[in-house]
PDB file of C-alpha atoms and ligand atoms in Angstrom:
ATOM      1  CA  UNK K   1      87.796   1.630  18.465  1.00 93.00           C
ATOM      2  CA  UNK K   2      85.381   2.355  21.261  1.00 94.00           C
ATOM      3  CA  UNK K   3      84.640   5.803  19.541  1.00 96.00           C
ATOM      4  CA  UNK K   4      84.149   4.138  16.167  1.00 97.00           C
ATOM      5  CA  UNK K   5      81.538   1.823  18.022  1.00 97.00           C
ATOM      6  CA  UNK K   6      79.600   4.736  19.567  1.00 97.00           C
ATOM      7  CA  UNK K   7      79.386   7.058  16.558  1.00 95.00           C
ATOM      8  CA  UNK K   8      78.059   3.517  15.090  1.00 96.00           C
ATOM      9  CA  UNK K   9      75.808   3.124  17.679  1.00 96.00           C
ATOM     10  CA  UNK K  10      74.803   6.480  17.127  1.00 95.00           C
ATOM     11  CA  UNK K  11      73.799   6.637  13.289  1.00 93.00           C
ATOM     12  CA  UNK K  12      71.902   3.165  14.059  1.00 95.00           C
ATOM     13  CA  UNK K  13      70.087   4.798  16.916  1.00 95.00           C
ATOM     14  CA  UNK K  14      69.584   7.668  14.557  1.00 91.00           C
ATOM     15  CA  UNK K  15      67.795   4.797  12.119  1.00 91.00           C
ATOM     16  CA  UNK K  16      65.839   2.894  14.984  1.00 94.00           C
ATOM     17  CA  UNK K  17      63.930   6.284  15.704  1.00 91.00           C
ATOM     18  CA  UNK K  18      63.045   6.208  12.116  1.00 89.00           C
ATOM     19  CA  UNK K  19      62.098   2.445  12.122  1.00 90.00           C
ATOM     20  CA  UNK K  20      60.087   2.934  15.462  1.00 90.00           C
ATOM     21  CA  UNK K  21      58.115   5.778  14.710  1.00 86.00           C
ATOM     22  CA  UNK K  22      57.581   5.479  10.932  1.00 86.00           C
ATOM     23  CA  UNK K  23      56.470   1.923  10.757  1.00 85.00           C
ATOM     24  CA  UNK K  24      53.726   2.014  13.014  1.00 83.00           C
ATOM     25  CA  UNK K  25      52.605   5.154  11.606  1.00 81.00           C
ATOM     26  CA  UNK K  26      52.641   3.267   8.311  1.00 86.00           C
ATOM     27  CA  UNK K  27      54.969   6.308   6.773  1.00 84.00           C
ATOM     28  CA  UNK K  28      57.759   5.172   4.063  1.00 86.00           C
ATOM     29  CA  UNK K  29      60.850   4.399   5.420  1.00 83.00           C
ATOM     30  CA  UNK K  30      62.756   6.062   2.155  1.00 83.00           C
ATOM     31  CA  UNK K  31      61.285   9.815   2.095  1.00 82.00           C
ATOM     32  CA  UNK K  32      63.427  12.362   4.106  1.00 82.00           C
ATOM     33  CA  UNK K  33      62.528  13.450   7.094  1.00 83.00           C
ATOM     34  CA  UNK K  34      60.684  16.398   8.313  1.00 84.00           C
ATOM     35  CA  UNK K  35      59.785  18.392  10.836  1.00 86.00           C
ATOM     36  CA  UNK K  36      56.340  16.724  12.544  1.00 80.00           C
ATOM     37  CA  UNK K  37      55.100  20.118  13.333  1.00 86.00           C
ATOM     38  CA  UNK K  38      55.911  22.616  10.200  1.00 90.00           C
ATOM     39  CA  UNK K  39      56.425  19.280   8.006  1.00 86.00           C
ATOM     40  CA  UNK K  40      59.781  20.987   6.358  1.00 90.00           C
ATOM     41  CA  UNK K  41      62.155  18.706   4.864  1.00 90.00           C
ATOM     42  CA  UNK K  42      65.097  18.585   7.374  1.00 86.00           C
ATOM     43  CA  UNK K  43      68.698  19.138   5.692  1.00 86.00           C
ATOM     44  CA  UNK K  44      71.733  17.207   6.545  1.00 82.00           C
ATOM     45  CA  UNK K  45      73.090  19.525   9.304  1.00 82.00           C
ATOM     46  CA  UNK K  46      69.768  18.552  10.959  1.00 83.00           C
ATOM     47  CA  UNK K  47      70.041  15.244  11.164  1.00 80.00           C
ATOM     48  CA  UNK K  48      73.288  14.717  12.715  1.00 79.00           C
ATOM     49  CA  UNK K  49      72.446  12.585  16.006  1.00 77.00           C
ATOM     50  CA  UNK K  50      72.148  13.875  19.181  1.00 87.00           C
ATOM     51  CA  UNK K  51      74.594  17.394  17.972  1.00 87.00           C
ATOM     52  CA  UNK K  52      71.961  18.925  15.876  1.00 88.00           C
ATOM     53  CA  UNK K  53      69.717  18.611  18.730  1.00 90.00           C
ATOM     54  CA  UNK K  54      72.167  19.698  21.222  1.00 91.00           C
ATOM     55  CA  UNK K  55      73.093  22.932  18.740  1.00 90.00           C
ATOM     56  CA  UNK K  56      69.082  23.512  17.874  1.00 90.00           C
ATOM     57  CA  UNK K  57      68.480  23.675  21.559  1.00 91.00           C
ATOM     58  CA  UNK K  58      65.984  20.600  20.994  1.00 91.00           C
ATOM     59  CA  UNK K  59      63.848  23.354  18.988  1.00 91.00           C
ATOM     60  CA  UNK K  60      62.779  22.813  15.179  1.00 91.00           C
ATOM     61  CA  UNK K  61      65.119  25.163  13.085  1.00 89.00           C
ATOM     62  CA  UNK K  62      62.087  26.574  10.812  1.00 92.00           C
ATOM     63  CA  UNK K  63      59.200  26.669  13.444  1.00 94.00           C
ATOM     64  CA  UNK K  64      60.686  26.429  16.204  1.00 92.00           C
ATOM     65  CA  UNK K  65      58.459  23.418  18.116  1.00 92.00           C
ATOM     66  CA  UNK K  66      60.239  21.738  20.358  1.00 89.00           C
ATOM     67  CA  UNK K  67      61.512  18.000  19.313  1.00 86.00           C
ATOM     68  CA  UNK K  68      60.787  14.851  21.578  1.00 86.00           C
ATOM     69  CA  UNK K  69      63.913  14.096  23.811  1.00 89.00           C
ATOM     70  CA  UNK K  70      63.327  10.549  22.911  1.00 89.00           C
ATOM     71  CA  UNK K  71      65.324  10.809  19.828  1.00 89.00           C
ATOM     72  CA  UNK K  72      68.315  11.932  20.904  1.00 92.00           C
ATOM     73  CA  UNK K  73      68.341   9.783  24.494  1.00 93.00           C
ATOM     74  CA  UNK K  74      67.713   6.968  21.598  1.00 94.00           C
ATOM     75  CA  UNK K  75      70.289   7.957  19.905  1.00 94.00           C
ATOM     76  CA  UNK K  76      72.637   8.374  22.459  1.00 95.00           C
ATOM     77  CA  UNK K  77      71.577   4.829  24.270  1.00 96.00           C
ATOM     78  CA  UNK K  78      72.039   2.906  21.316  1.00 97.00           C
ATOM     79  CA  UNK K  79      75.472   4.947  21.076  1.00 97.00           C
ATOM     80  CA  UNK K  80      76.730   4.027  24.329  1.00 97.00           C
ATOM     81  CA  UNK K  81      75.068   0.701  24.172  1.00 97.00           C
ATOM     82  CA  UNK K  82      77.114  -0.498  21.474  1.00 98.00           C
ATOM     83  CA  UNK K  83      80.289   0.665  22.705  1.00 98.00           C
ATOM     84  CA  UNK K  84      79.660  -1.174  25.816  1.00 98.00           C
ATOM     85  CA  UNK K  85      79.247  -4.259  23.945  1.00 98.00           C
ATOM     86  CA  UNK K  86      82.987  -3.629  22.366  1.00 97.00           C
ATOM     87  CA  UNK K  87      84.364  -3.043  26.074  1.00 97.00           C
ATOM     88  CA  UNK K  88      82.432  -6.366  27.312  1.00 97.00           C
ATOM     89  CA  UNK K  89      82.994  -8.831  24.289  1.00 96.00           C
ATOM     90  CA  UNK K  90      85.787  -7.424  22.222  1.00 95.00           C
ATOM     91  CA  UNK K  91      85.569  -9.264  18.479  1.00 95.00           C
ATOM     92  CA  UNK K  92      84.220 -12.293  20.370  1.00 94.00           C
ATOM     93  CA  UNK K  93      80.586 -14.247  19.023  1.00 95.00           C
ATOM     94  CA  UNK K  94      79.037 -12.145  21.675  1.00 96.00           C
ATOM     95  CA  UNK K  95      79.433  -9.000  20.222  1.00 97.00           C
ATOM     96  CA  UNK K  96      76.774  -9.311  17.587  1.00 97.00           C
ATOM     97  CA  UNK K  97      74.118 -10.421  19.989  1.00 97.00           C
ATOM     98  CA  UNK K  98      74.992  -7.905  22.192  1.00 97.00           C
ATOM     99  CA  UNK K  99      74.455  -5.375  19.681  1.00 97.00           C
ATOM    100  CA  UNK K 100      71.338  -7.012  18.461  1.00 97.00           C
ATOM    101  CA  UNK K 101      69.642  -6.884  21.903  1.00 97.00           C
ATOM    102  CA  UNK K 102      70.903  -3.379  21.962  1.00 97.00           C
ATOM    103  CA  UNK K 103      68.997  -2.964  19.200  1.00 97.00           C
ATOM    104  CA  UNK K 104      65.668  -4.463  20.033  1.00 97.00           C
ATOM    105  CA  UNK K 105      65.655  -2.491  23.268  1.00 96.00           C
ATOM    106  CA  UNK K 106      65.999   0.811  21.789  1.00 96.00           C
ATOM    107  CA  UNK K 107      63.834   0.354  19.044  1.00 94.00           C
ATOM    108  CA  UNK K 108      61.000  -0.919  21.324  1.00 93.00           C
ATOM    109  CA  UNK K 109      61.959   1.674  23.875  1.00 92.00           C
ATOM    110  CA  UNK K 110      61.292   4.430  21.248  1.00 92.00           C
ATOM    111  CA  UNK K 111      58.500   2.485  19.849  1.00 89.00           C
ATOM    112  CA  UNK K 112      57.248   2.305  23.495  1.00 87.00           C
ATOM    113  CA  UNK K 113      57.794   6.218  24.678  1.00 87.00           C
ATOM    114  CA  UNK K 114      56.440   7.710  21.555  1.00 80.00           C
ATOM    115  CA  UNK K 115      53.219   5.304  20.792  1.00 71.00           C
ATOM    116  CA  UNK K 116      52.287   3.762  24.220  1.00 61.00           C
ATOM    117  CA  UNK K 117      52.259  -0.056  24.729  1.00 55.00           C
ATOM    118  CA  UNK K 118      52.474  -2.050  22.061  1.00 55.00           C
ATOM    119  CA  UNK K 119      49.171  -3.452  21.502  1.00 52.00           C
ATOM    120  CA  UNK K 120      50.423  -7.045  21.793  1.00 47.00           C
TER     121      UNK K 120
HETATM  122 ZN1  LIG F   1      59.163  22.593  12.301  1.00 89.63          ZN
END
């Protein structure tokens, strides 16, 4: 159950990074995603979180640029995050406002390291 909570944690963390970096660029949330640097359309064995970044070596498969490290430390934060909320809480009326405040921090931590201060 624990693993089930961190492979959760990691597909959301996988969708924060999107949300953090996509809406303040002003990019749609719905078009795949791509390589910032070569702008190719990244295929599913891409996009598994943290592992494809682990296996590419952090290194875009088509251009080879290097990817942020925020993503995957995103990733895996949110990952571990959420698991720790199952050890703390269990199935208790904590759990979903642990995981919310999980959450918010990663998504303004990515939102943070990738854009600078929020400007309010
Ligand atoms: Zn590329």
């Amino acid at each position: 159950m624990i693993l089930l909570f961190f492979i959760f944690g990691l597909c959301m963390g996988s969708f924060y990074n999107v949300l953090a970096i996509r809406i303040p660029a002003g990019e749609s949330l719905f078009t795949r995603s791509h390589c910032t640097a070569c702008s190719r359309v990244l295929n599913a064995a891409d996009l598994v979180p943290v592992f494809s970044y682990i296996l590419l070596r952090g290194r875009c498969r088509y251009c080879g640029s290097r990817i942020s490290g925020i993503y995957p430390a995103g990733e895996l934060f949110t990952g571990l995050g959420f698991a720790a909320c199952y050890v703390l809480f269990g199935f208790d009326i904590m759990l979903p406002i642990g995981l919310g405040i999980v959450s918010a921090a990663s998504i303004l931590s990515v939102r943070y390291l990738t854009k600078g201060a929020p400007s309010r």
